[in-house]
CSV table of C-alpha atoms in Angstrom, one decimal:
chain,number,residue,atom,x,y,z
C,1,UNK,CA,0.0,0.0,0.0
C,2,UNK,CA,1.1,3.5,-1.3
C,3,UNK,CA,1.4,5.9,1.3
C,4,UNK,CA,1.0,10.1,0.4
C,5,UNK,CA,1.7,11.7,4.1
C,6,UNK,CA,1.4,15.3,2.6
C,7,UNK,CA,-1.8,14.5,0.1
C,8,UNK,CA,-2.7,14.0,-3.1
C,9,UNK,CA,-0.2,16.5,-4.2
C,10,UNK,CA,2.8,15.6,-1.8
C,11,UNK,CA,5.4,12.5,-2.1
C,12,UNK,CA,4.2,8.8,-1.9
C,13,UNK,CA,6.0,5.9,-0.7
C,14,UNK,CA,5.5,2.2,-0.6
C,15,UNK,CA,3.9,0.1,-3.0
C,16,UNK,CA,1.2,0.7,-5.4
C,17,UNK,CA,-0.1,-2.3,-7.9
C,18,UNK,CA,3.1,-2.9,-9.5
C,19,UNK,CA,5.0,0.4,-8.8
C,20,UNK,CA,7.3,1.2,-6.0
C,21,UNK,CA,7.5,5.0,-4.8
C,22,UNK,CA,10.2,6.0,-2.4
C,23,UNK,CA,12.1,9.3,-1.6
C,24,UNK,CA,16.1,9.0,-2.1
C,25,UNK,CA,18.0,12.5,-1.9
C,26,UNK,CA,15.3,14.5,-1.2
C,27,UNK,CA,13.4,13.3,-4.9
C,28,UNK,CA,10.6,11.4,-4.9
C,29,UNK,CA,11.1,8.5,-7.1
C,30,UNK,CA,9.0,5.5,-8.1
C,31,UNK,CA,10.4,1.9,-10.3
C,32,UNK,CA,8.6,-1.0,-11.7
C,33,UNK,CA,8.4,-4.8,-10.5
C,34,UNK,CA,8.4,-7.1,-13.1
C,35,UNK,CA,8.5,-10.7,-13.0
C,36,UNK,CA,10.5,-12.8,-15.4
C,37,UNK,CA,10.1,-16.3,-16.2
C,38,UNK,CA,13.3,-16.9,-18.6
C,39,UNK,CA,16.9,-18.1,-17.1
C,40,UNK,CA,19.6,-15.2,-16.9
C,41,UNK,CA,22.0,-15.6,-19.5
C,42,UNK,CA,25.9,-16.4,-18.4
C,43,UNK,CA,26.5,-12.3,-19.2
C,44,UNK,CA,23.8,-11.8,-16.6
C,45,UNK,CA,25.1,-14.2,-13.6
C,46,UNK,CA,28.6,-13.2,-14.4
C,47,UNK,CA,27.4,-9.1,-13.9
C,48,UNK,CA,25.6,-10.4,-10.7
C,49,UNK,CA,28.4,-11.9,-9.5
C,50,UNK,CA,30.9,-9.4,-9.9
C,51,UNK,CA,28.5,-7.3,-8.2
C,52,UNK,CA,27.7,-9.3,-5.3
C,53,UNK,CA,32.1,-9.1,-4.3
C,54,UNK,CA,31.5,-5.9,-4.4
C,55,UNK,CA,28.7,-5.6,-2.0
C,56,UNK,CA,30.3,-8.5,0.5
C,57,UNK,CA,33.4,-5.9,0.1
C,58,UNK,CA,31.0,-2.4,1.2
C,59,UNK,CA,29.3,-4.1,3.3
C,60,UNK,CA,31.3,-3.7,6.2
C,61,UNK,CA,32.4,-0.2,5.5
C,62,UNK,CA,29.6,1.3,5.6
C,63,UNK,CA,30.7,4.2,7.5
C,64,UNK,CA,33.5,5.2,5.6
C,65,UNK,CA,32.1,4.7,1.9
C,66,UNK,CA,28.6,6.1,3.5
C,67,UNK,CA,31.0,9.4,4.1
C,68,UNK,CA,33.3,8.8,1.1
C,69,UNK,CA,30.4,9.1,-1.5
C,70,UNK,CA,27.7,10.7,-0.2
C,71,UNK,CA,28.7,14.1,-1.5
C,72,UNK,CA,28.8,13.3,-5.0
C,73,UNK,CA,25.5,11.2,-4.6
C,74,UNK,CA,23.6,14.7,-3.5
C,75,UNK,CA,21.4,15.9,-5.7
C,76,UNK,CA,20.6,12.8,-7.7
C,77,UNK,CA,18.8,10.2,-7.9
C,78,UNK,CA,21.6,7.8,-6.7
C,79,UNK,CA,23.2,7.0,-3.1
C,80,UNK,CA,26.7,6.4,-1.9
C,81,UNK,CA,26.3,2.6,-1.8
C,82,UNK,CA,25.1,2.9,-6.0
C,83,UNK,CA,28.0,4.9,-6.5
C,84,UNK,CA,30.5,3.0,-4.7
C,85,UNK,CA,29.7,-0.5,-6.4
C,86,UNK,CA,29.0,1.3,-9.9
C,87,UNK,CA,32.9,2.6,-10.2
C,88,UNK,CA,34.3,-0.4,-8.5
C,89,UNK,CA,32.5,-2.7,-10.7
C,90,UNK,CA,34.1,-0.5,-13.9
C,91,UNK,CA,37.1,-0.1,-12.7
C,92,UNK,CA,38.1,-2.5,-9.5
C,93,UNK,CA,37.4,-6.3,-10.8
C,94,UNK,CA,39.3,-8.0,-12.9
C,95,UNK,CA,38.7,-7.7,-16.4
C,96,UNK,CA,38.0,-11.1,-17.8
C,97,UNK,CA,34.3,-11.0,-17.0
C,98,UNK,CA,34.8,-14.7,-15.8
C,99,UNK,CA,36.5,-13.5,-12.9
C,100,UNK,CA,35.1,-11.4,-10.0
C,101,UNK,CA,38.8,-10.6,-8.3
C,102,UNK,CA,39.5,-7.4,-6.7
C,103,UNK,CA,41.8,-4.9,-8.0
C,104,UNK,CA,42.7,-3.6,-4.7
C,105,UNK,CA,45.2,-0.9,-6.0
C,106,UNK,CA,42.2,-0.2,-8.7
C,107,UNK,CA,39.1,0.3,-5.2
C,108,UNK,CA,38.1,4.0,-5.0
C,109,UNK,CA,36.7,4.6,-1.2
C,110,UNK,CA,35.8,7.9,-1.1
C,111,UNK,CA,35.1,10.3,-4.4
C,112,UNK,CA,35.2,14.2,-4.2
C,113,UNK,CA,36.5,16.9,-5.2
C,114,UNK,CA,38.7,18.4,-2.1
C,115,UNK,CA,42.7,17.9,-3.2
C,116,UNK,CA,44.1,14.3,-2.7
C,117,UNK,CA,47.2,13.6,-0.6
C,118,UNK,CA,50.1,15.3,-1.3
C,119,UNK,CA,52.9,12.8,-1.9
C,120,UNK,CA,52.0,10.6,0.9
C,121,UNK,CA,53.5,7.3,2.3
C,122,UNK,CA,52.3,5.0,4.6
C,123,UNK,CA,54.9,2.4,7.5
C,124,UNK,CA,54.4,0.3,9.9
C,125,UNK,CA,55.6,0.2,13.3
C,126,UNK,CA,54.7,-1.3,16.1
C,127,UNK,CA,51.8,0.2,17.0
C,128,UNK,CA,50.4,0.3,13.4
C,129,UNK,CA,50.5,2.1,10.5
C,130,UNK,CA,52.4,5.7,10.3
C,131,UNK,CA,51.2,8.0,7.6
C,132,UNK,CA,52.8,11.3,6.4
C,133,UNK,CA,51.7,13.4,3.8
C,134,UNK,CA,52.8,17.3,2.4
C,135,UNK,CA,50.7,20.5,2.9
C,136,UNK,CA,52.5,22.8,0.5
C,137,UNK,CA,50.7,25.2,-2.1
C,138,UNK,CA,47.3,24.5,-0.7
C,139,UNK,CA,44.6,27.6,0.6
C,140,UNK,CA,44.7,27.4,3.9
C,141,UNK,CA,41.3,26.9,4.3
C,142,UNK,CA,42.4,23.3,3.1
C,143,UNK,CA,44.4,23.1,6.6
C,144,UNK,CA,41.4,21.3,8.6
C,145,UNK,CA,40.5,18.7,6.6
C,146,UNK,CA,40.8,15.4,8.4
C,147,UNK,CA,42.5,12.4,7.2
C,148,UNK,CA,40.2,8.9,6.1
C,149,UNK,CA,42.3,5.8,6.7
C,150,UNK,CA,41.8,2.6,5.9
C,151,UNK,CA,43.6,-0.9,5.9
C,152,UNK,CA,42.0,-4.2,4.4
C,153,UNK,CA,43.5,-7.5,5.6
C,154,UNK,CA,42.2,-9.9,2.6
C,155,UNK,CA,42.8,-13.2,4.4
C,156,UNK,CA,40.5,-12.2,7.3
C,157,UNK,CA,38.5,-10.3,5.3
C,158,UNK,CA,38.8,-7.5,8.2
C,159,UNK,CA,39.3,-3.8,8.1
C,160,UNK,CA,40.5,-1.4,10.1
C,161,UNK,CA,39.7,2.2,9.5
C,162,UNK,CA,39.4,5.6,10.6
C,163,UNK,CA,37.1,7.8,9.1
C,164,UNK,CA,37.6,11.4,11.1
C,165,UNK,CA,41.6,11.5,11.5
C,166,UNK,CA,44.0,13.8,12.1
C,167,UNK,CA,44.1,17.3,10.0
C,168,UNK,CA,45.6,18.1,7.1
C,169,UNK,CA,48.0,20.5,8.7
C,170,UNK,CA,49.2,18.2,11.1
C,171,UNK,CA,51.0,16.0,7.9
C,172,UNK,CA,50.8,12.8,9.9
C,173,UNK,CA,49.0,10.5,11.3
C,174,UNK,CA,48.4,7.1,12.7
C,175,UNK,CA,46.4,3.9,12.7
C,176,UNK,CA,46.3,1.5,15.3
C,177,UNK,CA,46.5,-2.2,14.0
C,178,UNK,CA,46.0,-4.8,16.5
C,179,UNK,CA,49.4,-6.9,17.3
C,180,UNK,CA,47.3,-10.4,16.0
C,181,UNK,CA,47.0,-9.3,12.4
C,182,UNK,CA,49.8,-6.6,12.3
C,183,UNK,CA,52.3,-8.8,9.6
C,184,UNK,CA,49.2,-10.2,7.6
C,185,UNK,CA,49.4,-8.6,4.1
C,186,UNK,CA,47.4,-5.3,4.1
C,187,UNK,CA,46.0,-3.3,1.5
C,188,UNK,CA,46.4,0.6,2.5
C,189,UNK,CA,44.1,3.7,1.6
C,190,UNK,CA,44.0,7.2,2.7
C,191,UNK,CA,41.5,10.3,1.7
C,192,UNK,CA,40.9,13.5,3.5
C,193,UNK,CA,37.3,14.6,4.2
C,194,UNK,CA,36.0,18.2,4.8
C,195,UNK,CA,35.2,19.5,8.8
C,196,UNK,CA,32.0,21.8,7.2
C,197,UNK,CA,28.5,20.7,5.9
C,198,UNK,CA,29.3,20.3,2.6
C,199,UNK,CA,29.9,16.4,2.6
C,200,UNK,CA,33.1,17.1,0.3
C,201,UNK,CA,36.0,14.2,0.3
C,202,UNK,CA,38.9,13.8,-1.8
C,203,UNK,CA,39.1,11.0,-3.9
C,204,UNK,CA,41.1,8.1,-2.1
C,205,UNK,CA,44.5,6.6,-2.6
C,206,UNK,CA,45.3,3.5,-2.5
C,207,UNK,CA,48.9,3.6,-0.7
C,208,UNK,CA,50.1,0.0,-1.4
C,209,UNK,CA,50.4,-3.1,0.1
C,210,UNK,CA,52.0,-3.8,3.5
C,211,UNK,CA,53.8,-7.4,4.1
């Protein structure tokens, strides 16, 4: 059953005959369910597949892709999470369709238009990971950003990640890795995110792989 909260002439959502109506972004936005009766072609399950990775992958990020692509999803008819799996699917998964392998130095985490890091590098000590970064040429008003960190350990299928980190200014920063998992191989990525209302990110970098 549709429901219009406002009237007649004010947004509906839920389901009415064989439409759905619901409000993403502020738009009010309705799709057809169809039913099918034929058996996806291979082109199909190999799509769905490559897709599904990707989802498994998000899923447990939601945080930091929620604030990595949120600001280029306002003021359209899409949402971080379409976003996310729409450029990793393009770009991220191996390219014989056969396959659905990440291309962790390919994953984009966060998309935006603040500047990237500037020449940075990523160690590990014992403690963690050790980032540093340059601030040179920037407008100051770049100084506040925060940093967005993220490690993914692919045999655990476990991240760790920060998504409010130390400023921009500051040209370091550290992540705490737990001693258990701290020489498993690790794939490394690092954004800055904007301290104001306006959602803004830089796209992310993927800094390499550790061990």
């Amino acid at each position: 059953m549709g429901i219009a909260k406002n009237g007649i002439h004010g947004p509906v959502s839920g389901k009415v005959g064989q439409v759905v109506w619901y409000e993403s972004n502020g738009q009010n936005l309705a799709r057809g369910i169809g039913s099918r009766t034929a058996a996806r072609t291979p082109n199909e399950i190999q799509s769905s597949n490559r897709q599904s990775v990707l989802i498994k992958f998000f899923v447990k990020i939601k945080p930091f892709i929620t604030k990595g692509f949120s600001g280029a999803a306002a003021g359209t008819t899409r949402n971080f999470h379409n976003l996310a799996v729409s450029y990793n699917r393009l770009n991220a998964i191996h390219p014989d369709k056969s396959k659905t392998d990440i291309l962790y130095d390919k994953v984009r985490l966060a998309q935006g238009n603040l500047p990237t890091p500037q020449n940075p590098s990523v160690t590990k000590n014992a403690e963690g990971l050790e980032f540093k970064w340059e601030f040179e040429g920037l407008a100051n008003d770049r100084r506040n950003d925060r940093t967005m960190l993220l490690a993914y350990f692919p045999a655990k299928d476990l991240f760790v990640y920060d998504t409010s980190g130390a400023r921009r200014k500051t040209l370091s920063d550290e992540l705490a890795i737990n001693e258990l998992y701290i020489n498993d191989t690790m794939h490394v990525y690092m954004a800055f995110c904007a301290t104001d209302e306006t959602l803004d990110v830089s796209n992310s970098i993927y800094l390499g792989q550790i061990n």
